[in-house]
Amino acid sequence: MKKWLILFVFFPFSIKAQTQLKKLKRNERKEKIEIVENLKSHVSYLASDQLEGRRTGTKGEILAANYLVEEYRKIGLLPGNNGKYLQEFEYYEGKSYTKKSYFKINGETLTAEVDYFPLAYSANKTINSNTAIALKEVDNPWFLDLKDILEENKNNPHFDVNEVVMKESEKQFKKGANSLILFNSSSIVDNISFSKFDPSATLSRPVIYMPFKSLKKYFKDDITSYDIKLNITIENSSRTGRNIVGFINNNATHTIILGAHYDHLGFGEDKNALDTANDIHNGADDNASGSAALLEIARLLKTSKLSNHNYLIIHFSGEELGLIGSKYWLEHPTINISKNYMINMDMVGRYDTSHKLTIGGYGTSPTWGSVLPKLSSPLITKIDSSGTGPSDHASFYRKDIPVLFFFTGSHSDYHKASDDFDKINYEGMADVVRLIYNIIDATNSIQKLEFTKTKEPEMGRSTRFTVSLGVIPDYGFTGEGVRIDGVSQGKLAERIGLAAGDILIQLGDYKFTDVMSYMKALSKFKKGDATQLIIKRKEETLHFDISF
Ligand SMILES: [Zn+2]
């Protein structure tokens, strides 16, 4: 075909194509600028001091919820909870005593949790007395050194210190004590603590525990009398959290769920902060970033042609307390839908080429492997096949729903008051928004994704541990101990027959209350060590002799 003819015929097409491409690029750039601006305004508000770190159940959370509802309305999302956007849930915080309780000796006020604490099954009462450690006068506080009880039972595998203390306390009350002050002068670890989720029945009179160091500090000897003023007030406290639910109804058969948690740490009151700052933890990256990205994706979907699915948009609360909001929604769904898959965004604001973008849940559907590699994105990504992990997608994965989890990596401001607005990479966030939108676009023609279970990352296999049991912890469990959601194949836990629902409570001498204290206990053991694992299975307490 003559060269000039080719030019004559094709040149106009290539010009047209180039103009269109330029126009497309121009549109994309314009759209990206708009997305970046919106992301900035969402994050700057959600991470502002005014919202005081958006702790579940606080004014800050309510301000954030109101803001999100307002944005849902602007986007045109339908209320996702029977005409409402909010889904409230109760979060039982367990018992607490620090608000009203006090303990004074000769007029000096002792510090709760440091110099003393009541046992969770202590009675509430006010005691005014003048007594000495060695004195056992009726209707006065008596002192009990746990030394003998601990020494008698140091080789007793079935020894439960709380059980013995409860029995001993009632015995002393019968003899005339109006309260009991425990201490431990021995070097044996007694594992006594104020466990806020302890379900034991309340005793008839107060029981408090004084660390031996404090006892020595306030009582110079056993015979001198001291003026004692004690008030124990233990209360059950709970908080109300708020999930925000919006819906895009395309009258389709299946619904895609998009989620991000918007709660954070407040002033660090829940002891889940990594700094000691009694300061506002603004949570710009964790997770104002994911919350903002979710708003932008909803806005794009609402005006898009991607109508083969409905979209359920959920901003969860209670995530920092153990995935409470996402679990609650799954137990109490606000809308009757056929769930296709779930995409979760948690900390998508600190993308850089070293952190990369992690895409988790890659193994939860074969579709991900065929769709994601085909998508182009300026972001450098790394994949993680597991469907679990410490964020809300894990709640959905456990219900056999395919998930994807977007995360730009941890950093030195994680869970600190320094996780602020000005450290966020908004361009990177806009690229995450674009990538997620493109994934939804690429799966628009697939009715319902197939679900595949993934191999679970093992607990304790991090650098600090040399041994592990091979259990999969339930991060959402708020009771005493570590509830497990399953065991890893071929590991110790599987060999001794542990199963989902079991609650691990003690390893050797180390009693644990939560995942953190379990990890601490685990780090005390090394390969070859033999010890005993104690668990609760339903009402039963089971003992396993194990060796690592
Ligand atoms: Zn988070």
mmCIF file with all atom_site columns, C-alpha atoms in Angstrom, residues 101-264:
data_model
loop_
_atom_site.group_PDB
_atom_site.id
_atom_site.type_symbol
_atom_site.label_atom_id
_atom_site.label_alt_id
_atom_site.label_comp_id
_atom_site.label_asym_id
_atom_site.label_entity_id
_atom_site.label_seq_id
_atom_site.pdbx_PDB_ins_code
_atom_site.Cartn_x
_atom_site.Cartn_y
_atom_site.Cartn_z
_atom_site.occupancy
_atom_site.B_iso_or_equiv
_atom_site.pdbx_formal_charge
_atom_site.auth_seq_id
_atom_site.auth_comp_id
_atom_site.auth_asym_id
_atom_site.auth_atom_id
_atom_site.pdbx_PDB_model_num
ATOM 1   C CA . SER A 1 101 ? -12.513 3.797   94.679  1.00 0.00 ? 101 SER A CA 1
ATOM 2   C CA . TYR A 1 102 ? -9.916  5.159   97.101  1.00 0.00 ? 102 TYR A CA 1
ATOM 3   C CA . PHE A 1 103 ? -7.508  3.838   99.711  1.00 0.00 ? 103 PHE A CA 1
ATOM 4   C CA . LYS A 1 104 ? -5.946  6.144   102.331 1.00 0.00 ? 104 LYS A CA 1
ATOM 5   C CA . ILE A 1 105 ? -3.468  5.234   105.039 1.00 0.00 ? 105 ILE A CA 1
ATOM 6   C CA . ASN A 1 106 ? -2.937  7.829   107.731 1.00 0.00 ? 106 ASN A CA 1
ATOM 7   C CA . GLY A 1 107 ? -4.498  10.328  105.361 1.00 0.00 ? 107 GLY A CA 1
ATOM 8   C CA . GLU A 1 108 ? -2.090  9.511   102.506 1.00 0.00 ? 108 GLU A CA 1
ATOM 9   C CA . THR A 1 109 ? -3.893  8.508   99.301  1.00 0.00 ? 109 THR A CA 1
ATOM 10  C CA . LEU A 1 110 ? -2.530  5.413   97.576  1.00 0.00 ? 110 LEU A CA 1
ATOM 11  C CA . THR A 1 111 ? -2.384  5.136   93.782  1.00 0.00 ? 111 THR A CA 1
ATOM 12  C CA . ALA A 1 112 ? -4.820  2.683   92.262  1.00 0.00 ? 112 ALA A CA 1
ATOM 13  C CA . GLU A 1 113 ? -3.269  -0.017  90.061  1.00 0.00 ? 113 GLU A CA 1
ATOM 14  C CA . VAL A 1 114 ? 0.192   0.810   91.519  1.00 0.00 ? 114 VAL A CA 1
ATOM 15  C CA . ASP A 1 115 ? -0.110  0.619   95.305  1.00 0.00 ? 115 ASP A CA 1
ATOM 16  C CA . TYR A 1 116 ? -3.245  -1.488  95.359  1.00 0.00 ? 116 TYR A CA 1
ATOM 17  C CA . PHE A 1 117 ? -6.118  -2.892  93.347  1.00 0.00 ? 117 PHE A CA 1
ATOM 18  C CA . PRO A 1 118 ? -9.285  -4.757  94.341  1.00 0.00 ? 118 PRO A CA 1
ATOM 19  C CA . LEU A 1 119 ? -9.954  -8.255  93.062  1.00 0.00 ? 119 LEU A CA 1
ATOM 20  C CA . ALA A 1 120 ? -12.668 -8.241  90.411  1.00 0.00 ? 120 ALA A CA 1
ATOM 21  C CA . TYR A 1 121 ? -14.945 -10.309 92.667  1.00 0.00 ? 121 TYR A CA 1
ATOM 22  C CA . SER A 1 122 ? -14.511 -7.920  95.615  1.00 0.00 ? 122 SER A CA 1
ATOM 23  C CA . ALA A 1 123 ? -17.657 -6.450  97.211  1.00 0.00 ? 123 ALA A CA 1
ATOM 24  C CA . ASN A 1 124 ? -18.296 -2.697  97.031  1.00 0.00 ? 124 ASN A CA 1
ATOM 25  C CA . LYS A 1 125 ? -18.037 -1.050  100.455 1.00 0.00 ? 125 LYS A CA 1
ATOM 26  C CA . THR A 1 126 ? -16.593 1.838   102.476 1.00 0.00 ? 126 THR A CA 1
ATOM 27  C CA . ILE A 1 127 ? -14.348 0.941   105.397 1.00 0.00 ? 127 ILE A CA 1
ATOM 28  C CA . ASN A 1 128 ? -13.016 3.291   108.071 1.00 0.00 ? 128 ASN A CA 1
ATOM 29  C CA . SER A 1 129 ? -10.733 1.639   110.554 1.00 0.00 ? 129 SER A CA 1
ATOM 30  C CA . ASN A 1 130 ? -7.633  1.877   112.700 1.00 0.00 ? 130 ASN A CA 1
ATOM 31  C CA . THR A 1 131 ? -5.686  -1.363  112.724 1.00 0.00 ? 131 THR A CA 1
ATOM 32  C CA . ALA A 1 132 ? -2.307  -3.061  112.326 1.00 0.00 ? 132 ALA A CA 1
ATOM 33  C CA . ILE A 1 133 ? -1.108  -5.865  110.047 1.00 0.00 ? 133 ILE A CA 1
ATOM 34  C CA . ALA A 1 134 ? -0.793  -8.322  112.904 1.00 0.00 ? 134 ALA A CA 1
ATOM 35  C CA . LEU A 1 135 ? -4.169  -7.389  114.429 1.00 0.00 ? 135 LEU A CA 1
ATOM 36  C CA . LYS A 1 136 ? -7.263  -9.466  113.715 1.00 0.00 ? 136 LYS A CA 1
ATOM 37  C CA . GLU A 1 137 ? -10.036 -7.514  115.438 1.00 0.00 ? 137 GLU A CA 1
ATOM 38  C CA . VAL A 1 138 ? -13.638 -8.214  114.526 1.00 0.00 ? 138 VAL A CA 1
ATOM 39  C CA . ASP A 1 139 ? -15.200 -5.794  112.058 1.00 0.00 ? 139 ASP A CA 1
ATOM 40  C CA . ASN A 1 140 ? -11.825 -4.496  110.935 1.00 0.00 ? 140 ASN A CA 1
ATOM 41  C CA . PRO A 1 141 ? -9.672  -5.120  107.858 1.00 0.00 ? 141 PRO A CA 1
ATOM 42  C CA . TRP A 1 142 ? -7.451  -8.202  108.174 1.00 0.00 ? 142 TRP A CA 1
ATOM 43  C CA . PHE A 1 143 ? -4.193  -8.790  106.309 1.00 0.00 ? 143 PHE A CA 1
ATOM 44  C CA . LEU A 1 144 ? -3.343  -12.081 104.572 1.00 0.00 ? 144 LEU A CA 1
ATOM 45  C CA . ASP A 1 145 ? 0.158   -13.016 103.338 1.00 0.00 ? 145 ASP A CA 1
ATOM 46  C CA . LEU A 1 146 ? -0.259  -15.443 100.412 1.00 0.00 ? 146 LEU A CA 1
ATOM 47  C CA . LYS A 1 147 ? 3.232   -16.856 101.028 1.00 0.00 ? 147 LYS A CA 1
ATOM 48  C CA . ASP A 1 148 ? 2.104   -20.109 102.672 1.00 0.00 ? 148 ASP A CA 1
ATOM 49  C CA . ILE A 1 149 ? -0.676  -20.822 100.194 1.00 0.00 ? 149 ILE A CA 1
ATOM 50  C CA . LEU A 1 150 ? 1.708   -20.294 97.263  1.00 0.00 ? 150 LEU A CA 1
ATOM 51  C CA . GLU A 1 151 ? 4.477   -22.427 98.732  1.00 0.00 ? 151 GLU A CA 1
ATOM 52  C CA . GLU A 1 152 ? 2.060   -25.245 99.548  1.00 0.00 ? 152 GLU A CA 1
ATOM 53  C CA . ASN A 1 153 ? 0.820   -25.249 95.982  1.00 0.00 ? 153 ASN A CA 1
ATOM 54  C CA . LYS A 1 154 ? 3.940   -24.478 94.001  1.00 0.00 ? 154 LYS A CA 1
ATOM 55  C CA . ASN A 1 155 ? 4.011   -27.978 92.512  1.00 0.00 ? 155 ASN A CA 1
ATOM 56  C CA . ASN A 1 156 ? 0.258   -28.300 92.214  1.00 0.00 ? 156 ASN A CA 1
ATOM 57  C CA . PRO A 1 157 ? -0.623  -28.108 88.463  1.00 0.00 ? 157 PRO A CA 1
ATOM 58  C CA . HIS A 1 158 ? -4.315  -27.624 89.250  1.00 0.00 ? 158 HIS A CA 1
ATOM 59  C CA . PHE A 1 159 ? -3.714  -24.677 91.572  1.00 0.00 ? 159 PHE A CA 1
ATOM 60  C CA . ASP A 1 160 ? -6.013  -21.737 90.809  1.00 0.00 ? 160 ASP A CA 1
ATOM 61  C CA . VAL A 1 161 ? -5.004  -18.819 93.042  1.00 0.00 ? 161 VAL A CA 1
ATOM 62  C CA . ASN A 1 162 ? -8.316  -16.997 92.600  1.00 0.00 ? 162 ASN A CA 1
ATOM 63  C CA . GLU A 1 163 ? -10.318 -20.051 93.617  1.00 0.00 ? 163 GLU A CA 1
ATOM 64  C CA . VAL A 1 164 ? -8.236  -20.386 96.813  1.00 0.00 ? 164 VAL A CA 1
ATOM 65  C CA . VAL A 1 165 ? -8.346  -16.656 97.564  1.00 0.00 ? 165 VAL A CA 1
ATOM 66  C CA . MET A 1 166 ? -12.130 -16.601 97.246  1.00 0.00 ? 166 MET A CA 1
ATOM 67  C CA . LYS A 1 167 ? -12.505 -19.525 99.647  1.00 0.00 ? 167 LYS A CA 1
ATOM 68  C CA . GLU A 1 168 ? -9.960  -18.144 102.116 1.00 0.00 ? 168 GLU A CA 1
ATOM 69  C CA . SER A 1 169 ? -11.607 -14.687 102.032 1.00 0.00 ? 169 SER A CA 1
ATOM 70  C CA . GLU A 1 170 ? -15.051 -15.967 102.939 1.00 0.00 ? 170 GLU A CA 1
ATOM 71  C CA . LYS A 1 171 ? -13.431 -17.998 105.757 1.00 0.00 ? 171 LYS A CA 1
ATOM 72  C CA . GLN A 1 172 ? -11.790 -14.854 107.177 1.00 0.00 ? 172 GLN A CA 1
ATOM 73  C CA . PHE A 1 173 ? -15.037 -12.875 106.817 1.00 0.00 ? 173 PHE A CA 1
ATOM 74  C CA . LYS A 1 174 ? -16.845 -15.536 108.843 1.00 0.00 ? 174 LYS A CA 1
ATOM 75  C CA . LYS A 1 175 ? -14.226 -15.100 111.570 1.00 0.00 ? 175 LYS A CA 1
ATOM 76  C CA . GLY A 1 176 ? -14.922 -11.363 111.693 1.00 0.00 ? 176 GLY A CA 1
ATOM 77  C CA . ALA A 1 177 ? -12.866 -9.519  109.098 1.00 0.00 ? 177 ALA A CA 1
ATOM 78  C CA . ASN A 1 178 ? -14.821 -6.713  107.419 1.00 0.00 ? 178 ASN A CA 1
ATOM 79  C CA . SER A 1 179 ? -12.405 -6.751  104.494 1.00 0.00 ? 179 SER A CA 1
ATOM 80  C CA . LEU A 1 180 ? -9.197  -8.473  103.433 1.00 0.00 ? 180 LEU A CA 1
ATOM 81  C CA . ILE A 1 181 ? -5.897  -6.956  102.349 1.00 0.00 ? 181 ILE A CA 1
ATOM 82  C CA . LEU A 1 182 ? -3.754  -9.493  100.485 1.00 0.00 ? 182 LEU A CA 1
ATOM 83  C CA . PHE A 1 183 ? -0.014  -9.330  99.923  1.00 0.00 ? 183 PHE A CA 1
ATOM 84  C CA . ASN A 1 184 ? 2.726   -11.767 98.900  1.00 0.00 ? 184 ASN A CA 1
ATOM 85  C CA . SER A 1 185 ? 6.054   -11.683 100.751 1.00 0.00 ? 185 SER A CA 1
ATOM 86  C CA . SER A 1 186 ? 7.399   -14.701 98.816  1.00 0.00 ? 186 SER A CA 1
ATOM 87  C CA . SER A 1 187 ? 9.255   -14.716 95.506  1.00 0.00 ? 187 SER A CA 1
ATOM 88  C CA . ILE A 1 188 ? 6.677   -16.994 93.907  1.00 0.00 ? 188 ILE A CA 1
ATOM 89  C CA . VAL A 1 189 ? 4.781   -15.336 91.047  1.00 0.00 ? 189 VAL A CA 1
ATOM 90  C CA . ASP A 1 190 ? 1.126   -15.146 92.149  1.00 0.00 ? 190 ASP A CA 1
ATOM 91  C CA . ASN A 1 191 ? -0.473  -13.959 88.860  1.00 0.00 ? 191 ASN A CA 1
ATOM 92  C CA . ILE A 1 192 ? -3.035  -11.949 90.751  1.00 0.00 ? 192 ILE A CA 1
ATOM 93  C CA . SER A 1 193 ? -4.474  -8.998  88.834  1.00 0.00 ? 193 SER A CA 1
ATOM 94  C CA . PHE A 1 194 ? -7.678  -7.013  88.462  1.00 0.00 ? 194 PHE A CA 1
ATOM 95  C CA . SER A 1 195 ? -9.186  -8.885  85.536  1.00 0.00 ? 195 SER A CA 1
ATOM 96  C CA . LYS A 1 196 ? -12.004 -6.754  84.212  1.00 0.00 ? 196 LYS A CA 1
ATOM 97  C CA . PHE A 1 197 ? -13.789 -9.582  82.449  1.00 0.00 ? 197 PHE A CA 1
ATOM 98  C CA . ASP A 1 198 ? -13.709 -11.964 85.425  1.00 0.00 ? 198 ASP A CA 1
ATOM 99  C CA . PRO A 1 199 ? -17.193 -13.508 85.629  1.00 0.00 ? 199 PRO A CA 1
ATOM 100 C CA . SER A 1 200 ? -16.824 -14.797 89.234  1.00 0.00 ? 200 SER A CA 1
ATOM 101 C CA . ALA A 1 201 ? -19.598 -14.105 91.732  1.00 0.00 ? 201 ALA A CA 1
ATOM 102 C CA . THR A 1 202 ? -19.001 -11.145 94.029  1.00 0.00 ? 202 THR A CA 1
ATOM 103 C CA . LEU A 1 203 ? -17.809 -11.930 97.562  1.00 0.00 ? 203 LEU A CA 1
ATOM 104 C CA . SER A 1 204 ? -19.591 -10.574 100.657 1.00 0.00 ? 204 SER A CA 1
ATOM 105 C CA . ARG A 1 205 ? -16.872 -8.043  101.570 1.00 0.00 ? 205 ARG A CA 1
ATOM 106 C CA . PRO A 1 206 ? -14.015 -6.165  99.923  1.00 0.00 ? 206 PRO A CA 1
ATOM 107 C CA . VAL A 1 207 ? -10.760 -7.897  98.991  1.00 0.00 ? 207 VAL A CA 1
ATOM 108 C CA . ILE A 1 208 ? -7.817  -5.845  97.811  1.00 0.00 ? 208 ILE A CA 1
ATOM 109 C CA . TYR A 1 209 ? -4.254  -6.718  96.873  1.00 0.00 ? 209 TYR A CA 1
ATOM 110 C CA . MET A 1 210 ? -1.157  -4.666  97.776  1.00 0.00 ? 210 MET A CA 1
ATOM 111 C CA . PRO A 1 211 ? 2.143   -5.338  95.967  1.00 0.00 ? 211 PRO A CA 1
ATOM 112 C CA . PHE A 1 212 ? 4.666   -6.207  98.694  1.00 0.00 ? 212 PHE A CA 1
ATOM 113 C CA . LYS A 1 213 ? 6.744   -3.121  97.811  1.00 0.00 ? 213 LYS A CA 1
ATOM 114 C CA . SER A 1 214 ? 3.780   -0.830  98.566  1.00 0.00 ? 214 SER A CA 1
ATOM 115 C CA . LEU A 1 215 ? 2.907   -2.666  101.764 1.00 0.00 ? 215 LEU A CA 1
ATOM 116 C CA . LYS A 1 216 ? 6.469   -2.106  102.979 1.00 0.00 ? 216 LYS A CA 1
ATOM 117 C CA . LYS A 1 217 ? 6.256   1.537   101.952 1.00 0.00 ? 217 LYS A CA 1
ATOM 118 C CA . TYR A 1 218 ? 3.089   2.314   103.901 1.00 0.00 ? 218 TYR A CA 1
ATOM 119 C CA . PHE A 1 219 ? 3.360   -0.044  106.876 1.00 0.00 ? 219 PHE A CA 1
ATOM 120 C CA . LYS A 1 220 ? 6.663   0.203   108.699 1.00 0.00 ? 220 LYS A CA 1
ATOM 121 C CA . ASP A 1 221 ? 5.972   -2.918  110.767 1.00 0.00 ? 221 ASP A CA 1
ATOM 122 C CA . ASP A 1 222 ? 3.285   -5.436  111.689 1.00 0.00 ? 222 ASP A CA 1
ATOM 123 C CA . ILE A 1 223 ? 2.302   -3.984  115.033 1.00 0.00 ? 223 ILE A CA 1
ATOM 124 C CA . THR A 1 224 ? 1.908   -0.241  114.498 1.00 0.00 ? 224 THR A CA 1
ATOM 125 C CA . SER A 1 225 ? -1.705  0.799   113.988 1.00 0.00 ? 225 SER A CA 1
ATOM 126 C CA . TYR A 1 226 ? -2.666  2.901   111.007 1.00 0.00 ? 226 TYR A CA 1
ATOM 127 C CA . ASP A 1 227 ? -5.737  4.876   110.095 1.00 0.00 ? 227 ASP A CA 1
ATOM 128 C CA . ILE A 1 228 ? -7.344  3.176   107.103 1.00 0.00 ? 228 ILE A CA 1
ATOM 129 C CA . LYS A 1 229 ? -9.990  4.689   104.840 1.00 0.00 ? 229 LYS A CA 1
ATOM 130 C CA . LEU A 1 230 ? -10.994 2.389   102.005 1.00 0.00 ? 230 LEU A CA 1
ATOM 131 C CA . ASN A 1 231 ? -13.759 2.648   99.428  1.00 0.00 ? 231 ASN A CA 1
ATOM 132 C CA . ILE A 1 232 ? -14.173 0.004   96.767  1.00 0.00 ? 232 ILE A CA 1
ATOM 133 C CA . THR A 1 233 ? -16.628 0.758   93.946  1.00 0.00 ? 233 THR A CA 1
ATOM 134 C CA . ILE A 1 234 ? -16.453 -1.688  91.067  1.00 0.00 ? 234 ILE A CA 1
ATOM 135 C CA . GLU A 1 235 ? -18.771 -0.923  88.154  1.00 0.00 ? 235 GLU A CA 1
ATOM 136 C CA . ASN A 1 236 ? -19.647 -2.683  84.949  1.00 0.00 ? 236 ASN A CA 1
ATOM 137 C CA . SER A 1 237 ? -19.128 -0.260  82.152  1.00 0.00 ? 237 SER A CA 1
ATOM 138 C CA . SER A 1 238 ? -20.038 -0.395  78.530  1.00 0.00 ? 238 SER A CA 1
ATOM 139 C CA . ARG A 1 239 ? -19.824 2.001   75.646  1.00 0.00 ? 239 ARG A CA 1
ATOM 140 C CA . THR A 1 240 ? -21.965 2.586   72.548  1.00 0.00 ? 240 THR A CA 1
ATOM 141 C CA . GLY A 1 241 ? -20.173 2.368   69.227  1.00 0.00 ? 241 GLY A CA 1
ATOM 142 C CA . ARG A 1 242 ? -21.549 3.414   65.838  1.00 0.00 ? 242 ARG A CA 1
ATOM 143 C CA . ASN A 1 243 ? -21.084 1.714   62.488  1.00 0.00 ? 243 ASN A CA 1
ATOM 144 C CA . ILE A 1 244 ? -22.057 3.879   59.504  1.00 0.00 ? 244 ILE A CA 1
ATOM 145 C CA . VAL A 1 245 ? -23.805 1.983   56.698  1.00 0.00 ? 245 VAL A CA 1
ATOM 146 C CA . GLY A 1 246 ? -24.663 3.261   53.208  1.00 0.00 ? 246 GLY A CA 1
ATOM 147 C CA . PHE A 1 247 ? -25.972 1.483   50.131  1.00 0.00 ? 247 PHE A CA 1
ATOM 148 C CA . ILE A 1 248 ? -25.812 1.897   46.351  1.00 0.00 ? 248 ILE A CA 1
ATOM 149 C CA . ASN A 1 249 ? -28.723 -0.105  44.997  1.00 0.00 ? 249 ASN A CA 1
ATOM 150 C CA . ASN A 1 250 ? -28.283 -1.210  41.397  1.00 0.00 ? 250 ASN A CA 1
ATOM 151 C CA . ASN A 1 251 ? -31.013 -3.817  41.802  1.00 0.00 ? 251 ASN A CA 1
ATOM 152 C CA . ALA A 1 252 ? -28.341 -6.448  41.259  1.00 0.00 ? 252 ALA A CA 1
ATOM 153 C CA . THR A 1 253 ? -28.232 -9.978  42.689  1.00 0.00 ? 253 THR A CA 1
ATOM 154 C CA . HIS A 1 254 ? -25.000 -9.681  44.581  1.00 0.00 ? 254 HIS A CA 1
ATOM 155 C CA . THR A 1 255 ? -23.425 -6.912  46.639  1.00 0.00 ? 255 THR A CA 1
ATOM 156 C CA . ILE A 1 256 ? -19.791 -5.888  47.028  1.00 0.00 ? 256 ILE A CA 1
ATOM 157 C CA . ILE A 1 257 ? -18.888 -4.671  50.536  1.00 0.00 ? 257 ILE A CA 1
ATOM 158 C CA . LEU A 1 258 ? -16.378 -1.857  50.963  1.00 0.00 ? 258 LEU A CA 1
ATOM 159 C CA . GLY A 1 259 ? -15.206 -1.051  54.467  1.00 0.00 ? 259 GLY A CA 1
ATOM 160 C CA . ALA A 1 260 ? -12.791 0.943   56.615  1.00 0.00 ? 260 ALA A CA 1
ATOM 161 C CA . HIS A 1 261 ? -12.711 1.608   60.342  1.00 0.00 ? 261 HIS A CA 1
ATOM 162 C CA . TYR A 1 262 ? -12.904 5.231   61.445  1.00 0.00 ? 262 TYR A CA 1
ATOM 163 C CA . ASP A 1 263 ? -12.383 4.817   65.195  1.00 0.00 ? 263 ASP A CA 1
ATOM 164 C CA . HIS A 1 264 ? -8.989  5.323   66.781  1.00 0.00 ? 264 HIS A CA 1
#
